[in-house]
Amino acid sequence: MTFTGIFTISLYALNFLFALFVVFISRKSPSSAWAWLFVLFFIPIVGFVFYLLFGRNLRKKNFVRWMTINQNESLPVFKEQQKKIDENTYEFPNAVTKEHQQLIQMNVDYNQALLSAHNEVEIFSEGKDKFTALIKDIEQAKQSIHMQYYIFKMDKVGRSIYDALVLKAQQGVEVKVIYDDLGSRKLMKKHFQELIDAGGEVEAFFSSYFTLLNPRINFRNHRKLVILDGQIGYIGGFNVGEEYAGLDEKIGYWRDTHLKIQGHSVYSMQAHFIFDWHQARNEMLEQTDMKYFPSFHVENLLPVQIVSSGPDTEYESIKNSYIRMILSAKRYIYIQSPYFVPDEAFLHAIQIAASSGVDVRIMTPAVTDHPFVYGANSAYGGEMLRHGGRIFRYEKGFLHAKMMVIDDEITMIGTANIDVRSFSLNFEINAILFDEALTIKCRTLFEQDQQNSFEMTPALYEQRSNWTKVREAVSRLISPIL
């Protein structure tokens, strides 16, 4: 036998042994294991490399375990709230929180997510409005500006924010910036040199000299957070770049949803930034420094919980929150997500809701940025049609909003898509808002977007081409690893 033959047989034997490892040792979910087996056997060797880059789990013991917010001042408040909720003596701030106390208790117990009663919330659906407000708030910051984005581009929009940060750093304001090393792969620290020279600090999350060979490439920080003076927080779907302001002619209009929050829920956002800063720089900010958690008063009653998830956490808290909300719905569930590639638990929950007479509407983009994602969106959309759900494809531009609205009572908005990657692989953060008036505003936004969408009816779905059916089948099979 030739050397080439021996080498080929050895590689295939190694591929087979690796497949056994995926099934019996790596302890992946059955659906994920089958998806990886499909890749390994139909794309041998190359599939092996893909698994090394995208299939491994992070070792949780390498992460610093932390309490959700200020360990000294706020921890007693959290313990008191948790104790009262567990003992059923907690006075819920409004009727909506009382109605959904099981959701709140789950997130308090398993995500250390404080319920903050007093907040003011502004909703942005246009990038230009969000960036205008953000720059104005940056210009008015006096103590600290903490910013993290999955994607930060040094284009016209990015430069306007960057210039505002440089000016504040020159004025002595503490400026810290985190960007994701893969999401912002064209960005390097040298692009922030003027900010660094002015006293600002910048770090890339899970950085590597060889981005595409980074062993942690599969675990990205998908959060978009800005915290100003510990009192104002921005959270939602918009990254930083011209396309997010609708200025990219190739992409066109960009539809997203972002929140500006003023209130004590910002403490939780601040705490998550501190944790991510530690992971990026291996430096824990001093949480006893109350400049990060200042005392201030907000009259407005609007309860908010900030819920996070990531590969470092034991529970998929954002996914579990979605499911708990779905199970509580009595009248309607409206969902917007660029990706609708749910796992089995989410899919069964939303199918049961639709089959039970709940008005389930799911909106995704008419055109996606990934062919397999489009196939998966279509396949799972077809599943929902068979259970009585309604599927809408947004046509005005690219829909990037991540929002779920339930019964004119609660809304969840944040960074997490409806897919396995957001549920378990990415670092994500969402806000749950327990307020009827705000939820009605979000429901109205959805209904306005519905006017710019076409509905995929069962009859239209049955008319799809054979090629689309094949693409759906393949996409459905590998959906656990998309």
CSV table of C-alpha atoms in Angstrom, one decimal:
chain,number,residue,atom,x,y,z
A,1,MET,CA,0.0,0.0,0.0
A,2,THR,CA,1.3,3.5,-0.9
A,3,PHE,CA,2.0,6.2,1.7
A,4,THR,CA,-0.9,8.2,0.3
A,5,GLY,CA,-3.2,5.2,0.9
A,6,ILE,CA,-2.0,4.6,4.4
A,7,PHE,CA,-2.3,8.4,5.2
A,8,THR,CA,-5.9,8.5,3.8
A,9,ILE,CA,-7.0,5.4,5.8
A,10,SER,CA,-5.4,6.9,8.9
A,11,LEU,CA,-7.2,10.2,8.5
A,12,TYR,CA,-10.5,8.4,8.0
A,13,ALA,CA,-9.9,6.2,11.0
A,14,LEU,CA,-9.1,9.3,13.1
A,15,ASN,CA,-12.3,10.9,11.8
A,16,PHE,CA,-14.2,7.8,12.9
A,17,LEU,CA,-12.7,7.9,16.4
A,18,PHE,CA,-13.5,11.6,16.6
A,19,ALA,CA,-17.1,10.9,15.7
A,20,LEU,CA,-17.2,8.4,18.6
A,21,PHE,CA,-15.8,11.1,20.8
A,22,VAL,CA,-18.6,13.5,19.8
A,23,VAL,CA,-21.3,10.9,20.6
A,24,PHE,CA,-20.0,9.3,23.8
A,25,ILE,CA,-17.6,11.6,25.5
A,26,SER,CA,-18.4,15.3,24.6
A,27,ARG,CA,-21.9,15.0,26.2
A,28,LYS,CA,-23.6,17.2,23.6
A,29,SER,CA,-27.3,17.2,23.2
A,30,PRO,CA,-28.6,14.4,20.8
A,31,SER,CA,-29.6,16.9,18.2
A,32,SER,CA,-26.2,18.7,18.3
A,33,ALA,CA,-24.4,15.3,18.2
A,34,TRP,CA,-26.3,14.2,15.2
A,35,ALA,CA,-25.6,17.5,13.4
A,36,TRP,CA,-21.9,17.1,14.0
A,37,LEU,CA,-21.9,13.5,12.9
A,38,PHE,CA,-23.5,14.6,9.7
A,39,VAL,CA,-20.7,17.2,9.2
A,40,LEU,CA,-17.9,14.7,10.1
A,41,PHE,CA,-19.1,11.9,7.8
A,42,PHE,CA,-20.1,13.9,4.8
A,43,ILE,CA,-17.2,16.4,5.0
A,44,PRO,CA,-14.4,14.2,6.5
A,45,ILE,CA,-11.2,15.9,7.7
A,46,VAL,CA,-12.6,19.4,7.0
A,47,GLY,CA,-15.4,18.6,9.4
A,48,PHE,CA,-12.8,17.6,12.0
A,49,VAL,CA,-11.2,21.1,11.7
A,50,PHE,CA,-14.6,22.7,11.9
A,51,TYR,CA,-15.4,20.8,15.1
A,52,LEU,CA,-12.1,22.0,16.7
A,53,LEU,CA,-13.0,25.6,15.9
A,54,PHE,CA,-16.8,25.6,16.4
A,55,GLY,CA,-17.8,22.5,18.3
A,56,ARG,CA,-15.9,22.5,21.5
A,57,ASN,CA,-17.4,23.7,24.8
A,58,LEU,CA,-15.7,26.3,27.0
A,59,ARG,CA,-14.3,25.0,30.3
A,60,LYS,CA,-16.4,26.8,32.8
A,61,LYS,CA,-13.8,26.5,35.5
A,62,ASN,CA,-11.7,29.0,33.6
A,63,PHE,CA,-14.4,31.7,34.2
A,64,VAL,CA,-14.6,33.8,37.3
A,65,ARG,CA,-17.8,33.1,39.1
A,66,TRP,CA,-19.4,36.3,40.2
A,67,MET,CA,-22.4,37.8,41.9
A,68,THR,CA,-24.7,39.7,39.6
A,69,ILE,CA,-24.2,43.2,41.0
A,70,ASN,CA,-22.2,45.2,43.6
A,71,GLN,CA,-21.1,42.5,46.0
A,72,ASN,CA,-21.0,44.7,49.1
A,73,GLU,CA,-23.8,47.3,48.8
A,74,SER,CA,-26.3,45.6,46.5
A,75,LEU,CA,-26.0,41.9,47.5
A,76,PRO,CA,-28.0,42.4,50.7
A,77,VAL,CA,-30.8,44.0,48.6
A,78,PHE,CA,-30.7,41.0,46.3
A,79,LYS,CA,-30.8,38.5,49.1
A,80,GLU,CA,-33.7,40.3,50.7
A,81,GLN,CA,-35.6,40.3,47.4
A,82,GLN,CA,-34.9,36.7,46.8
A,83,LYS,CA,-35.9,35.7,50.3
A,84,LYS,CA,-39.2,37.6,50.1
A,85,ILE,CA,-40.1,36.2,46.7
A,86,ASP,CA,-39.3,32.6,47.8
A,87,GLU,CA,-41.4,33.1,51.0
A,88,ASN,CA,-44.2,34.8,49.0
A,89,THR,CA,-44.0,38.0,51.0
A,90,TYR,CA,-42.5,40.2,48.3
A,91,GLU,CA,-44.7,43.2,47.4
A,92,PHE,CA,-44.7,43.2,43.6
A,93,PRO,CA,-44.6,46.8,42.2
A,94,ASN,CA,-47.6,46.5,39.8
A,95,ALA,CA,-50.3,44.1,38.6
A,96,VAL,CA,-48.2,42.8,35.7
A,97,THR,CA,-45.3,41.7,37.9
A,98,LYS,CA,-47.7,40.0,40.2
A,99,GLU,CA,-49.2,38.1,37.3
A,100,HIS,CA,-45.8,37.0,36.1
A,101,GLN,CA,-44.1,36.3,39.4
A,102,GLN,CA,-43.0,32.8,38.4
A,103,LEU,CA,-41.0,34.3,35.6
A,104,ILE,CA,-39.5,36.8,37.9
A,105,GLN,CA,-38.7,34.2,40.6
A,106,MET,CA,-37.0,31.9,38.1
A,107,ASN,CA,-34.7,34.7,37.0
A,108,VAL,CA,-34.0,35.8,40.5
A,109,ASP,CA,-33.1,32.3,41.6
A,110,TYR,CA,-31.2,31.0,38.6
A,111,ASN,CA,-29.8,34.2,37.0
A,112,GLN,CA,-29.4,36.5,40.1
A,113,ALA,CA,-31.5,39.0,38.1
A,114,LEU,CA,-32.9,41.7,40.4
A,115,LEU,CA,-36.3,43.1,39.6
A,116,SER,CA,-35.9,46.9,39.5
A,117,ALA,CA,-39.2,48.7,40.0
A,118,HIS,CA,-38.4,52.3,39.0
A,119,ASN,CA,-37.1,53.0,35.4
A,120,GLU,CA,-37.8,55.2,32.5
A,121,VAL,CA,-37.5,53.6,29.1
A,122,GLU,CA,-37.3,55.0,25.6
A,123,ILE,CA,-37.6,52.8,22.5
A,124,PHE,CA,-35.6,53.3,19.4
A,125,SER,CA,-36.5,51.6,16.1
A,126,GLU,CA,-34.4,53.9,13.9
A,127,GLY,CA,-30.6,53.7,14.0
A,128,LYS,CA,-30.1,57.4,13.4
A,129,ASP,CA,-32.3,58.3,16.4
A,130,LYS,CA,-30.4,55.9,18.6
A,131,PHE,CA,-27.0,57.2,17.6
A,132,THR,CA,-28.1,60.8,18.0
A,133,ALA,CA,-29.4,60.2,21.5
A,134,LEU,CA,-26.3,58.1,22.4
A,135,ILE,CA,-23.8,60.8,21.3
A,136,LYS,CA,-25.8,63.5,23.2
A,137,ASP,CA,-25.6,61.4,26.4
A,138,ILE,CA,-21.9,60.7,25.9
A,139,GLU,CA,-21.3,64.4,25.6
A,140,GLN,CA,-23.2,65.0,28.9
A,141,ALA,CA,-21.4,62.2,30.8
A,142,LYS,CA,-19.4,63.3,33.9
A,143,GLN,CA,-17.9,60.3,35.6
A,144,SER,CA,-17.7,57.2,33.4
A,145,ILE,CA,-18.6,55.8,30.0
A,146,HIS,CA,-18.6,52.0,29.6
A,147,MET,CA,-19.3,50.7,26.1
A,148,GLN,CA,-19.3,47.3,24.5
A,149,TYR,CA,-20.4,46.2,21.0
A,150,TYR,CA,-20.2,43.0,19.0
A,151,ILE,CA,-19.5,45.1,15.9
A,152,PHE,CA,-17.9,48.5,16.0
A,153,LYS,CA,-16.9,50.0,12.6
A,154,MET,CA,-14.7,53.1,12.2
A,155,ASP,CA,-16.9,54.5,9.4
A,156,LYS,CA,-18.9,57.7,9.5
A,157,VAL,CA,-21.2,56.6,12.3
A,158,GLY,CA,-18.4,54.9,14.3
A,159,ARG,CA,-16.1,57.9,14.0
A,160,SER,CA,-18.8,60.2,15.3
A,161,ILE,CA,-19.1,58.1,18.5
A,162,TYR,CA,-15.4,57.6,18.7
A,163,ASP,CA,-14.7,61.3,18.5
A,164,ALA,CA,-17.2,62.0,21.3
A,165,LEU,CA,-15.4,59.3,23.4
A,166,VAL,CA,-12.0,60.9,22.8
A,167,LEU,CA,-13.3,64.3,23.9
A,168,LYS,CA,-14.7,62.9,27.1
A,169,ALA,CA,-11.5,61.1,27.9
A,170,GLN,CA,-9.5,64.3,27.4
A,171,GLN,CA,-11.9,65.9,29.9
A,172,GLY,CA,-11.0,63.3,32.5
A,173,VAL,CA,-14.1,61.0,32.2
A,174,GLU,CA,-13.3,57.3,32.6
A,175,VAL,CA,-13.9,55.7,29.2
A,176,LYS,CA,-13.7,51.9,28.7
A,177,VAL,CA,-14.6,50.1,25.5
A,178,ILE,CA,-14.9,46.4,24.7
A,179,TYR,CA,-15.4,45.1,21.1
A,180,ASP,CA,-15.7,41.5,20.0
A,181,ASP,CA,-12.6,40.2,18.3
A,182,LEU,CA,-14.6,38.3,15.6
A,183,GLY,CA,-17.6,40.6,15.2
A,184,SER,CA,-15.2,43.6,14.8
A,185,ARG,CA,-12.5,41.6,13.0
A,186,LYS,CA,-11.3,44.5,10.9
A,187,LEU,CA,-10.8,46.5,14.1
A,188,MET,CA,-7.5,46.6,16.0
A,189,LYS,CA,-6.3,48.5,19.1
A,190,LYS,CA,-4.3,50.8,16.9
A,191,HIS,CA,-7.5,52.3,15.6
A,192,PHE,CA,-8.3,53.5,19.1
A,193,GLN,CA,-4.8,55.0,19.7
A,194,GLU,CA,-6.1,58.6,20.0
A,195,LEU,CA,-8.6,57.4,22.7
A,196,ILE,CA,-5.9,55.5,24.5
A,197,ASP,CA,-3.5,58.5,24.4
A,198,ALA,CA,-6.3,60.5,25.9
A,199,GLY,CA,-6.6,58.1,28.9
A,200,GLY,CA,-9.3,55.8,27.6
A,201,GLU,CA,-9.0,52.0,27.8
A,202,VAL,CA,-9.9,49.5,25.0
A,203,GLU,CA,-10.0,45.7,25.0
A,204,ALA,CA,-11.0,43.0,22.5
A,205,PHE,CA,-13.1,40.2,23.8
A,206,PHE,CA,-11.5,36.7,23.4
A,207,SER,CA,-8.9,38.2,21.1
A,208,SER,CA,-6.3,36.2,19.1
A,209,TYR,CA,-3.5,37.0,16.7
A,210,PHE,CA,-5.1,34.6,14.3
A,211,THR,CA,-8.8,35.4,14.4
A,212,LEU,CA,-10.1,32.5,12.2
A,213,LEU,CA,-7.9,30.0,14.1
A,214,ASN,CA,-8.9,31.3,17.5
A,215,PRO,CA,-9.8,28.2,19.7
A,216,ARG,CA,-12.6,30.4,21.3
A,217,ILE,CA,-13.9,31.6,18.0
A,218,ASN,CA,-17.3,29.9,18.5
A,219,PHE,CA,-18.0,31.8,21.8
A,220,ARG,CA,-18.6,35.5,21.0
A,221,ASN,CA,-19.7,38.4,23.1
A,222,HIS,CA,-22.8,39.5,21.2
A,223,ARG,CA,-23.9,42.0,23.8
A,224,LYS,CA,-24.5,45.7,23.0
A,225,LEU,CA,-24.3,47.8,26.1
A,226,VAL,CA,-23.5,51.4,27.0
A,227,ILE,CA,-23.6,52.6,30.6
A,228,LEU,CA,-23.1,56.3,31.3
A,229,ASP,CA,-22.4,57.5,34.9
A,230,GLY,CA,-24.0,54.3,36.2
A,231,GLN,CA,-27.4,55.9,35.6
A,232,ILE,CA,-28.2,55.6,31.9
A,233,GLY,CA,-28.0,52.4,30.0
A,234,TYR,CA,-28.4,51.4,26.3
A,235,ILE,CA,-29.3,47.8,25.4
A,236,GLY,CA,-30.6,46.2,22.3
A,237,GLY,CA,-29.9,45.1,18.7
A,238,PHE,CA,-28.0,48.0,17.1
A,239,ASN,CA,-24.3,47.6,16.6
A,240,VAL,CA,-22.1,50.6,15.5
A,241,GLY,CA,-21.8,51.2,11.8
A,242,GLU,CA,-23.3,53.0,8.8
A,243,GLU,CA,-25.6,50.1,7.9
A,244,TYR,CA,-27.3,50.3,11.3
A,245,ALA,CA,-28.2,53.9,10.5
A,246,GLY,CA,-29.6,52.9,7.1
A,247,LEU,CA,-26.7,54.5,5.3
A,248,ASP,CA,-25.4,51.5,3.4
A,249,GLU,CA,-27.0,51.5,-0.1
A,250,LYS,CA,-26.3,47.8,-0.6
A,251,ILE,CA,-28.1,46.7,2.6
A,252,GLY,CA,-30.7,49.5,2.5
A,253,TYR,CA,-33.1,50.2,5.4
A,254,TRP,CA,-32.1,48.6,8.7
A,255,ARG,CA,-35.0,47.8,11.2
A,256,ASP,CA,-33.8,47.1,14.7
A,257,THR,CA,-35.0,47.8,18.3
A,258,HIS,CA,-32.9,49.3,21.1
A,259,LEU,CA,-33.7,50.7,24.6
A,260,LYS,CA,-32.5,53.6,26.6
A,261,ILE,CA,-33.1,52.9,30.2
A,262,GLN,CA,-32.7,55.4,33.1
A,263,GLY,CA,-33.2,53.7,36.4
A,264,HIS,CA,-31.8,51.1,38.9
A,265,SER,CA,-31.9,48.3,36.3
A,266,VAL,CA,-28.8,50.0,34.9
A,267,TYR,CA,-26.9,48.6,38.0
A,268,SER,CA,-27.3,45.2,36.5
A,269,MET,CA,-26.1,46.3,33.1
A,270,GLN,CA,-23.1,47.9,34.8
A,271,ALA,CA,-22.3,44.7,36.6
A,272,HIS,CA,-22.4,42.7,33.4
A,273,PHE,CA,-20.0,45.2,31.8
A,274,ILE,CA,-17.6,44.8,34.8
A,275,PHE,CA,-17.6,41.0,34.4
A,276,ASP,CA,-17.0,41.2,30.6
A,277,TRP,CA,-14.2,43.8,31.2
A,278,HIS,CA,-12.6,41.3,33.6
A,279,GLN,CA,-12.8,38.5,31.0
A,280,ALA,CA,-11.4,40.8,28.3
A,281,ARG,CA,-8.6,42.3,30.3
A,282,ASN,CA,-8.2,40.0,33.3
A,283,GLU,CA,-8.8,43.0,35.5
A,284,MET,CA,-11.7,43.2,37.9
A,285,LEU,CA,-12.9,46.7,38.4
A,286,GLU,CA,-13.4,47.6,42.1
A,287,GLN,CA,-17.0,46.9,42.7
A,288,THR,CA,-16.9,48.7,46.1
A,289,ASP,CA,-16.3,51.9,44.2
A,290,MET,CA,-19.8,53.4,44.3
A,291,LYS,CA,-19.1,55.7,41.3
A,292,TYR,CA,-20.2,52.7,39.3
A,293,PHE,CA,-23.4,52.2,41.3
A,294,PRO,CA,-24.4,55.8,42.3
A,295,SER,CA,-27.5,56.6,44.3
A,296,PHE,CA,-30.2,58.4,42.4
A,297,HIS,CA,-34.0,58.6,42.3
A,298,VAL,CA,-36.4,57.8,39.6
A,299,GLU,CA,-40.1,58.4,40.1
A,300,ASN,CA,-41.5,56.5,37.1
A,301,LEU,CA,-42.8,53.0,37.9
A,302,LEU,CA,-41.7,50.6,35.2
A,303,PRO,CA,-40.3,47.2,36.4
A,304,VAL,CA,-37.4,45.7,34.5
A,305,GLN,CA,-35.3,42.6,34.9
A,306,ILE,CA,-31.9,42.3,33.1
A,307,VAL,CA,-31.3,38.7,32.1
A,308,SER,CA,-28.1,37.3,30.8
A,309,SER,CA,-26.8,34.0,29.4
A,310,GLY,CA,-23.6,32.6,28.0
A,311,PRO,CA,-21.3,29.6,27.8
A,312,ASP,CA,-20.1,30.4,31.3
A,313,THR,CA,-23.5,30.0,32.9
A,314,GLU,CA,-25.2,26.8,34.1
A,315,TYR,CA,-28.6,27.7,32.9
A,316,GLU,CA,-29.8,29.0,29.5
A,317,SER,CA,-31.7,31.9,31.3
A,318,ILE,CA,-32.7,33.9,28.2
A,319,LYS,CA,-34.1,30.9,26.5
A,320,ASN,CA,-35.9,29.8,29.6
A,321,SER,CA,-37.3,33.3,30.0
A,322,TYR,CA,-38.6,33.1,26.4
A,323,ILE,CA,-40.3,29.8,27.1
A,324,ARG,CA,-41.8,30.9,30.5
A,325,MET,CA,-43.3,33.9,28.7
A,326,ILE,CA,-44.7,31.7,25.9
A,327,LEU,CA,-46.3,29.3,28.5
A,328,SER,CA,-47.9,32.3,30.2
A,329,ALA,CA,-49.5,33.8,27.1
A,330,LYS,CA,-53.3,33.7,26.9
A,331,ARG,CA,-54.0,35.9,23.9
A,332,TYR,CA,-51.0,36.6,21.7
A,333,ILE,CA,-47.3,36.1,21.2
A,334,TYR,CA,-45.5,38.3,18.7
A,335,ILE,CA,-41.8,37.5,17.9
A,336,GLN,CA,-39.3,39.3,15.8
A,337,SER,CA,-35.9,37.8,15.1
A,338,PRO,CA,-33.5,37.8,12.2
A,339,TYR,CA,-33.0,34.1,12.9
A,340,PHE,CA,-35.8,31.7,13.8
A,341,VAL,CA,-33.8,28.5,14.4
A,342,PRO,CA,-35.2,27.3,17.8
A,343,ASP,CA,-34.1,24.2,19.7
A,344,GLU,CA,-36.7,21.5,20.6
A,345,ALA,CA,-37.8,23.0,23.9
A,346,PHE,CA,-38.5,26.4,22.4
A,347,LEU,CA,-40.2,24.9,19.3
A,348,HIS,CA,-42.5,22.6,21.3
A,349,ALA,CA,-43.5,25.5,23.6
A,350,ILE,CA,-44.4,27.8,20.8
A,351,GLN,CA,-46.2,25.0,18.9
A,352,ILE,CA,-48.3,24.2,22.0
A,353,ALA,CA,-49.2,27.8,22.4
A,354,ALA,CA,-50.3,28.1,18.7
A,355,SER,CA,-52.2,24.8,18.9
A,356,SER,CA,-54.0,26.1,22.0
A,357,GLY,CA,-55.5,29.1,20.2
A,358,VAL,CA,-52.9,31.7,21.1
A,359,ASP,CA,-52.3,34.2,18.3
A,360,VAL,CA,-48.7,33.4,17.4
A,361,ARG,CA,-47.0,35.6,14.9
A,362,ILE,CA,-43.3,35.3,13.9
A,363,MET,CA,-41.5,37.8,11.8
A,364,THR,CA,-38.2,37.3,10.2
A,365,PRO,CA,-36.4,39.0,7.2
A,366,ALA,CA,-37.5,38.3,3.7
A,367,VAL,CA,-33.7,38.1,2.8
A,368,THR,CA,-31.1,36.8,5.3
A,369,ASP,CA,-27.4,37.1,5.4
A,370,HIS,CA,-26.8,33.4,5.4
A,371,PRO,CA,-28.3,30.8,3.0
A,372,PHE,CA,-28.5,28.0,5.6
A,373,VAL,CA,-30.2,30.3,8.0
A,374,TYR,CA,-32.7,31.2,5.4
A,375,GLY,CA,-33.4,27.5,4.9
A,376,ALA,CA,-33.7,26.9,8.6
A,377,ASN,CA,-36.1,30.0,9.0
A,378,SER,CA,-38.2,28.6,6.2
A,379,ALA,CA,-38.2,25.0,7.6
A,380,TYR,CA,-39.2,26.1,11.2
A,381,GLY,CA,-41.7,28.6,9.8
A,382,GLY,CA,-43.3,25.7,7.9
A,383,GLU,CA,-43.5,23.8,11.2
A,384,MET,CA,-45.3,26.7,12.8
A,385,LEU,CA,-47.8,27.0,10.0
A,386,ARG,CA,-48.8,23.4,10.6
A,387,HIS,CA,-49.6,24.3,14.2
A,388,GLY,CA,-51.6,27.4,13.5
A,389,GLY,CA,-48.9,30.0,13.7
A,390,ARG,CA,-48.6,32.9,11.3
A,391,ILE,CA,-45.3,33.7,9.6
A,392,PHE,CA,-44.3,37.1,8.2
A,393,ARG,CA,-41.3,38.0,6.1
A,394,TYR,CA,-40.2,41.7,6.5
A,395,GLU,CA,-39.5,43.3,3.1
A,396,LYS,CA,-38.8,47.0,3.7
A,397,GLY,CA,-35.2,46.2,4.6
A,398,PHE,CA,-33.2,43.9,6.9
A,399,LEU,CA,-35.0,43.0,10.1
A,400,HIS,CA,-32.5,42.7,13.0
A,401,ALA,CA,-34.8,43.3,15.9
A,402,LYS,CA,-34.9,40.8,18.7
A,403,MET,CA,-38.3,41.2,20.5
A,404,MET,CA,-41.0,39.2,22.0
A,405,VAL,CA,-44.3,40.8,23.1
A,406,ILE,CA,-46.9,39.0,25.2
A,407,ASP,CA,-50.6,39.9,25.9
A,408,ASP,CA,-50.1,43.7,26.2
A,409,GLU,CA,-48.3,42.9,29.5
A,410,ILE,CA,-44.6,42.0,29.1
A,411,THR,CA,-41.9,42.6,26.5
A,412,MET,CA,-38.4,41.2,26.1
A,413,ILE,CA,-35.9,43.1,24.0
A,414,GLY,CA,-32.2,42.6,23.8
A,415,THR,CA,-29.3,41.0,21.9
A,416,ALA,CA,-30.4,37.3,21.7
A,417,ASN,CA,-31.7,35.8,18.5
A,418,ILE,CA,-34.0,32.8,18.5
A,419,ASP,CA,-31.3,30.2,17.8
A,420,VAL,CA,-29.0,27.8,19.6
A,421,ARG,CA,-26.1,30.1,19.2
A,422,SER,CA,-27.7,32.9,21.2
A,423,PHE,CA,-29.2,30.4,23.6
A,424,SER,CA,-26.0,28.7,24.6
A,425,LEU,CA,-22.9,29.8,22.7
A,426,ASN,CA,-22.9,33.6,22.7
A,427,PHE,CA,-22.7,36.0,25.6
A,428,GLU,CA,-26.1,37.7,25.4
A,429,ILE,CA,-28.2,40.1,27.5
A,430,ASN,CA,-31.9,41.0,27.4
A,431,ALA,CA,-34.3,43.3,29.2
A,432,ILE,CA,-37.7,42.1,30.3
A,433,LEU,CA,-40.1,44.9,30.8
A,434,PHE,CA,-43.3,44.5,32.9
A,435,ASP,CA,-45.5,47.4,31.8
A,436,GLU,CA,-48.7,47.5,29.9
A,437,ALA,CA,-48.3,50.9,28.2
A,438,LEU,CA,-44.8,50.1,26.9
A,439,THR,CA,-45.8,46.6,25.8
A,440,ILE,CA,-48.7,48.2,23.8
A,441,LYS,CA,-46.1,50.5,22.1
A,442,CYS,CA,-44.0,47.4,21.2
A,443,ARG,CA,-47.1,45.6,19.9
A,444,THR,CA,-47.9,48.6,17.7
A,445,LEU,CA,-44.3,48.6,16.3
A,446,PHE,CA,-44.8,44.9,15.4
A,447,GLU,CA,-48.1,45.7,13.7
A,448,GLN,CA,-46.6,48.6,11.7
A,449,ASP,CA,-43.8,46.2,10.6
A,450,GLN,CA,-46.4,43.8,9.6
A,451,GLN,CA,-47.6,46.3,7.0
A,452,ASN,CA,-44.2,46.1,5.4
A,453,SER,CA,-44.2,42.3,5.3
A,454,PHE,CA,-45.8,39.5,3.3
A,455,GLU,CA,-47.5,36.7,5.1
A,456,MET,CA,-46.3,33.2,4.3
A,457,THR,CA,-49.5,31.3,4.2
A,458,PRO,CA,-49.8,27.5,4.1
A,459,ALA,CA,-50.8,27.6,0.5
A,460,LEU,CA,-47.7,29.7,-0.5
A,461,TYR,CA,-45.4,27.5,1.6
A,462,GLU,CA,-46.6,24.4,-0.3
A,463,GLN,CA,-45.6,26.1,-3.6
A,464,ARG,CA,-41.9,26.3,-2.7
A,465,SER,CA,-39.5,24.8,-5.2
A,466,ASN,CA,-37.8,21.4,-4.8
A,467,TRP,CA,-34.5,23.1,-4.3
A,468,THR,CA,-35.9,25.1,-1.4
A,469,LYS,CA,-37.2,21.8,0.1
A,470,VAL,CA,-33.7,20.3,-0.2
A,471,ARG,CA,-32.1,23.4,1.4
A,472,GLU,CA,-34.7,23.3,4.2
A,473,ALA,CA,-33.9,19.7,4.9
A,474,VAL,CA,-30.2,20.2,5.1
A,475,SER,CA,-30.6,23.4,7.1
A,476,ARG,CA,-32.9,21.7,9.5
A,477,LEU,CA,-30.5,18.9,10.0
A,478,ILE,CA,-27.5,21.1,10.8
A,479,SER,CA,-29.6,23.8,12.7
A,480,PRO,CA,-28.2,22.8,16.1
A,481,ILE,CA,-24.8,24.0,15.0
A,482,LEU,CA,-25.7,27.0,12.9
